[in-house]
Structure formats: C-alpha cells, structure tokens
mmCIF file of C-alpha atoms in Angstrom:
data_model
loop_
_atom_site.group_PDB
_atom_site.id
_atom_site.type_symbol
_atom_site.label_atom_id
_atom_site.label_comp_id
_atom_site.label_asym_id
_atom_site.label_seq_id
_atom_site.Cartn_x
_atom_site.Cartn_y
_atom_site.Cartn_z
ATOM 1 C CA UNK A 1 86.296 -120.502 137.130
ATOM 2 C CA UNK A 2 86.849 -124.140 136.153
ATOM 3 C CA UNK A 3 88.778 -127.279 137.020
ATOM 4 C CA UNK A 4 89.434 -130.273 134.751
ATOM 5 C CA UNK A 5 91.097 -133.562 135.611
ATOM 6 C CA UNK A 6 93.385 -135.423 133.240
ATOM 7 C CA UNK A 7 93.853 -139.191 133.237
ATOM 8 C CA UNK A 8 97.435 -138.831 134.503
ATOM 9 C CA UNK A 9 96.133 -137.241 137.730
ATOM 10 C CA UNK A 10 97.111 -133.721 136.725
ATOM 11 C CA UNK A 11 94.658 -130.913 137.355
ATOM 12 C CA UNK A 12 93.951 -127.996 135.035
ATOM 13 C CA UNK A 13 92.650 -124.757 136.497
ATOM 14 C CA UNK A 14 91.301 -121.762 134.632
ATOM 15 C CA UNK A 15 90.232 -118.380 135.880
ATOM 16 C CA UNK A 16 91.219 -114.755 136.265
ATOM 17 C CA UNK A 17 94.646 -115.141 137.885
ATOM 18 C CA UNK A 18 98.122 -113.975 136.850
ATOM 19 C CA UNK A 19 100.215 -116.311 139.001
ATOM 20 C CA UNK A 20 100.083 -119.573 140.901
ATOM 21 C CA UNK A 21 102.092 -119.840 144.107
ATOM 22 C CA UNK A 22 104.148 -116.834 143.004
ATOM 23 C CA UNK A 23 104.935 -118.188 139.517
ATOM 24 C CA UNK A 24 103.533 -116.292 136.523
ATOM 25 C CA UNK A 25 100.623 -118.081 134.874
ATOM 26 C CA UNK A 26 97.931 -116.070 133.129
ATOM 27 C CA UNK A 27 94.487 -117.619 133.480
ATOM 28 C CA UNK A 28 95.400 -121.302 133.037
ATOM 29 C CA UNK A 29 97.755 -123.666 134.824
ATOM 30 C CA UNK A 30 98.359 -127.381 135.260
ATOM 31 C CA UNK A 31 98.922 -128.783 138.721
ATOM 32 C CA UNK A 32 100.423 -132.050 139.833
ATOM 33 C CA UNK A 33 98.165 -134.294 141.919
ATOM 34 C CA UNK A 34 99.765 -132.892 145.092
ATOM 35 C CA UNK A 35 98.797 -129.325 144.140
ATOM 36 C CA UNK A 36 102.207 -128.103 142.975
ATOM 37 C CA UNK A 37 102.500 -126.207 139.693
ATOM 38 C CA UNK A 38 103.495 -128.432 136.763
ATOM 39 C CA UNK A 39 106.247 -126.307 135.219
ATOM 40 C CA UNK A 40 106.331 -128.489 132.073
ATOM 41 C CA UNK A 41 103.014 -126.825 131.100
ATOM 42 C CA UNK A 42 103.857 -123.191 130.408
ATOM 43 C CA UNK A 43 101.225 -121.410 128.305
ATOM 44 C CA UNK A 44 101.789 -117.927 126.907
ATOM 45 C CA UNK A 45 99.707 -115.041 128.316
ATOM 46 C CA UNK A 46 95.991 -115.220 127.572
ATOM 47 C CA UNK A 47 94.786 -111.694 126.938
ATOM 48 C CA UNK A 48 91.849 -109.509 125.965
ATOM 49 C CA UNK A 49 92.771 -106.189 124.356
ATOM 50 C CA UNK A 50 96.299 -106.519 125.769
ATOM 51 C CA UNK A 51 95.132 -107.103 129.356
ATOM 52 C CA UNK A 52 94.776 -110.437 131.165
ATOM 53 C CA UNK A 53 91.750 -112.305 129.819
ATOM 54 C CA UNK A 54 89.635 -114.905 131.544
ATOM 55 C CA UNK A 55 89.435 -118.675 131.131
ATOM 56 C CA UNK A 56 85.901 -119.742 132.026
ATOM 57 C CA UNK A 57 85.907 -123.385 130.935
ATOM 58 C CA UNK A 58 88.389 -126.180 130.220
ATOM 59 C CA UNK A 59 88.127 -129.620 128.631
ATOM 60 C CA UNK A 60 90.940 -132.160 128.451
ATOM 61 C CA UNK A 61 91.260 -134.694 125.650
ATOM 62 C CA UNK A 62 91.729 -138.127 127.181
ATOM 63 C CA UNK A 63 91.075 -140.923 124.703
ATOM 64 C CA UNK A 64 91.770 -139.514 121.235
ATOM 65 C CA UNK A 65 94.790 -138.716 119.116
ATOM 66 C CA UNK A 66 94.816 -135.365 120.922
ATOM 67 C CA UNK A 67 95.210 -136.954 124.374
ATOM 68 C CA UNK A 68 96.673 -134.520 126.888
ATOM 69 C CA UNK A 69 95.744 -131.430 124.909
ATOM 70 C CA UNK A 70 93.345 -128.983 126.522
ATOM 71 C CA UNK A 71 90.671 -126.695 125.068
ATOM 72 C CA UNK A 72 90.267 -123.431 126.927
ATOM 73 C CA UNK A 73 87.455 -120.961 126.372
ATOM 74 C CA UNK A 74 86.282 -117.764 127.967
ATOM 75 C CA UNK A 75 86.863 -114.086 127.464
ATOM 76 C CA UNK A 76 90.085 -113.525 125.512
ATOM 77 C CA UNK A 77 91.191 -112.538 122.035
ATOM 78 C CA UNK A 78 94.713 -113.904 121.946
ATOM 79 C CA UNK A 79 96.961 -116.607 123.339
ATOM 80 C CA UNK A 80 100.491 -115.302 123.194
ATOM 81 C CA UNK A 81 100.923 -113.816 119.725
ATOM 82 C CA UNK A 82 98.149 -115.943 118.209
ATOM 83 C CA UNK A 83 94.717 -114.449 117.635
ATOM 84 C CA UNK A 84 92.139 -116.750 119.233
ATOM 85 C CA UNK A 85 88.697 -115.291 119.842
ATOM 86 C CA UNK A 86 87.400 -116.913 123.010
ATOM 87 C CA UNK A 87 88.453 -120.507 122.273
ATOM 88 C CA UNK A 88 91.837 -122.201 121.786
ATOM 89 C CA UNK A 89 93.533 -125.555 122.197
ATOM 90 C CA UNK A 90 96.846 -125.915 123.991
ATOM 91 C CA UNK A 91 99.400 -128.660 123.475
ATOM 92 C CA UNK A 92 100.671 -130.773 126.358
ATOM 93 C CA UNK A 93 103.464 -128.225 126.951
ATOM 94 C CA UNK A 94 100.989 -125.304 127.095
ATOM 95 C CA UNK A 95 101.801 -123.786 123.729
ATOM 96 C CA UNK A 96 99.038 -123.031 121.237
ATOM 97 C CA UNK A 97 97.978 -125.937 119.039
ATOM 98 C CA UNK A 98 97.973 -124.414 115.540
ATOM 99 C CA UNK A 99 96.062 -127.415 114.143
ATOM 100 C CA UNK A 100 92.998 -126.179 116.088
ATOM 101 C CA UNK A 101 91.850 -123.039 114.287
ATOM 102 C CA UNK A 102 88.479 -121.555 115.270
ATOM 103 C CA UNK A 103 88.722 -118.776 112.678
ATOM 104 C CA UNK A 104 87.101 -115.631 114.045
ATOM 105 C CA UNK A 105 85.667 -117.691 116.910
ATOM 106 C CA UNK A 106 82.797 -116.671 119.161
ATOM 107 C CA UNK A 107 81.520 -113.091 119.120
ATOM 108 C CA UNK A 108 81.080 -113.019 122.898
ATOM 109 C CA UNK A 109 82.125 -114.879 126.045
ATOM 110 C CA UNK A 110 82.171 -118.697 126.165
ATOM 111 C CA UNK A 111 81.059 -119.920 129.598
ATOM 112 C CA UNK A 112 80.748 -123.694 129.276
ATOM 113 C CA UNK A 113 82.172 -126.592 127.285
ATOM 114 C CA UNK A 114 82.003 -130.359 127.062
ATOM 115 C CA UNK A 115 83.995 -132.913 125.112
ATOM 116 C CA UNK A 116 82.235 -135.586 123.077
ATOM 117 C CA UNK A 117 83.701 -139.066 122.607
ATOM 118 C CA UNK A 118 84.487 -138.250 118.951
ATOM 119 C CA UNK A 119 86.691 -135.309 119.982
ATOM 120 C CA UNK A 120 84.192 -132.586 119.092
ATOM 121 C CA UNK A 121 83.660 -129.835 121.653
ATOM 122 C CA UNK A 122 80.267 -128.338 122.501
ATOM 123 C CA UNK A 123 80.441 -124.741 123.750
ATOM 124 C CA UNK A 124 77.871 -122.460 125.306
ATOM 125 C CA UNK A 125 77.847 -118.908 126.531
ATOM 126 C CA UNK A 126 76.826 -115.371 125.710
ATOM 127 C CA UNK A 127 77.663 -115.523 121.992
ATOM 128 C CA UNK A 128 75.250 -115.198 119.063
ATOM 129 C CA UNK A 129 77.614 -116.349 116.315
ATOM 130 C CA UNK A 130 80.686 -118.481 115.792
ATOM 131 C CA UNK A 131 83.059 -117.759 112.923
ATOM 132 C CA UNK A 132 80.364 -115.493 111.450
ATOM 133 C CA UNK A 133 77.613 -118.157 111.488
ATOM 134 C CA UNK A 134 74.562 -117.571 113.692
ATOM 135 C CA UNK A 135 74.667 -119.870 116.712
ATOM 136 C CA UNK A 136 72.643 -118.494 119.617
ATOM 137 C CA UNK A 137 74.385 -119.420 122.842
ATOM 138 C CA UNK A 138 75.429 -122.946 121.742
ATOM 139 C CA UNK A 139 77.683 -124.430 119.056
ATOM 140 C CA UNK A 140 79.744 -127.519 118.363
ATOM 141 C CA UNK A 141 83.317 -127.452 117.093
ATOM 142 C CA UNK A 142 85.049 -130.065 114.989
ATOM 143 C CA UNK A 143 88.329 -131.580 116.174
ATOM 144 C CA UNK A 144 90.199 -128.960 114.100
ATOM 145 C CA UNK A 145 88.362 -126.056 115.822
ATOM 146 C CA UNK A 146 86.079 -125.206 112.916
ATOM 147 C CA UNK A 147 82.336 -124.840 113.418
ATOM 148 C CA UNK A 148 80.476 -128.126 112.982
ATOM 149 C CA UNK A 149 77.768 -126.970 110.573
ATOM 150 C CA UNK A 150 76.108 -130.400 110.870
ATOM 151 C CA UNK A 151 75.131 -129.442 114.416
ATOM 152 C CA UNK A 152 72.410 -126.871 113.863
ATOM 153 C CA UNK A 153 70.495 -125.931 117.011
ATOM 154 C CA UNK A 154 68.032 -123.877 114.960
ATOM 155 C CA UNK A 155 67.158 -120.731 116.878
ATOM 156 C CA UNK A 156 69.332 -122.052 119.704
ATOM 157 C CA UNK A 157 68.687 -121.286 123.327
ATOM 158 C CA UNK A 158 66.763 -118.122 124.188
ATOM 159 C CA UNK A 159 69.289 -116.995 126.799
ATOM 160 C CA UNK A 160 72.940 -117.672 127.734
ATOM 161 C CA UNK A 161 74.068 -121.267 128.238
ATOM 162 C CA UNK A 162 76.128 -121.615 131.433
ATOM 163 C CA UNK A 163 76.474 -125.395 131.807
ATOM 164 C CA UNK A 164 76.898 -128.323 129.410
ATOM 165 C CA UNK A 165 77.116 -132.047 130.069
ATOM 166 C CA UNK A 166 77.102 -135.054 127.779
ATOM 167 C CA UNK A 167 75.501 -138.211 129.105
ATOM 168 C CA UNK A 168 76.633 -141.790 128.450
ATOM 169 C CA UNK A 169 74.301 -142.042 125.422
ATOM 170 C CA UNK A 170 75.804 -138.917 123.844
ATOM 171 C CA UNK A 171 72.879 -136.614 124.610
ATOM 172 C CA UNK A 172 73.888 -132.989 125.116
ATOM 173 C CA UNK A 173 72.371 -131.406 128.218
ATOM 174 C CA UNK A 174 72.429 -127.658 128.740
ATOM 175 C CA UNK A 175 71.556 -125.329 131.580
ATOM 176 C CA UNK A 176 71.529 -121.599 131.919
ATOM 177 C CA UNK A 177 69.329 -118.585 131.900
#
C-alpha cells in the first residue's frame, strides 16, 4: 500500500502481508537498499480484531529528534499488545514508541499521511473523528500523537481523503473523493 524512504537508504513498506521473503512481518517491514529485509527492525504483529490488519500509509521522521522513527497508519486496532486505533509510531527497532499516544485514535481507516517540518503528522482517510473530536476525513497530530486542536479544518472534506502532500511553503494539499 505504501513505500517510504529513509535518509540512510532504507526502505519502509506497508501493506497487507504477513511475511517478506519467507520471514514473518505483519504489514510493515524495513528493507536495506538492496531489497533484503532489515532484521534489526522487527515490529510486533499489527492486528485488527485479532487478525492481520493493514498498513495503508507510512511517514519516516528524518530531521527531528525522532529521526528514524516511523508513523504507520491504516486499518488496525493494536500493535503487539498495545492498543493503537489506526495510527502508531514505531521506534528504530520496530517496537512501539510509547511516547506517541493517539488516545482512542481515528474512528475509521487512515489512508494517507504526510510529515510536516515541525514533526506534526497530517492524516486523511475515511474517519469522522479523532480521539473523540470531530475531524471529517482530515486531522493533524502533534509530535506526541495527540490531536492538534489548533488545526481545525472546520467541516473538513466532504468525502474521504486519499492523498496528502506538503509543499515547500508548508501548504497542505489533499486529494480524494
């Protein structure tokens, strides 16, 4: 479903898979630049109601204090034993980053994400609320995973957001239905 490049030439992939080249990896993996699995990144299973979930979008922190960490989002309700409703941040070793806590998270699938220069993450998808606050199809998260209430899109988009980009001036661009 998504590919993200890190500054150290590693490649993150997210999707609906349960292994990579015969090695168990549920929905997210990190590859070396030559395409081999990076076994130093070993995330716990990403699940929805006890079954494999889906990672739809990935962003990698590159130039902040969280460099090398990765935000994953999609259709899941837990990462390992940690409850994470559709969005989570993983440490450089693949384990959950407990300092990123989205609370109850998105109430439906997250399909797109983009990282701002300040470390905040803009997400879009099929959701109508985040952490119990109305946010139709688009929201912005603080560096700690909480909803950025200073980013209020009003009524929001009128249909699901499937793509997000941030231009060099910081403008947020969205596309979708």
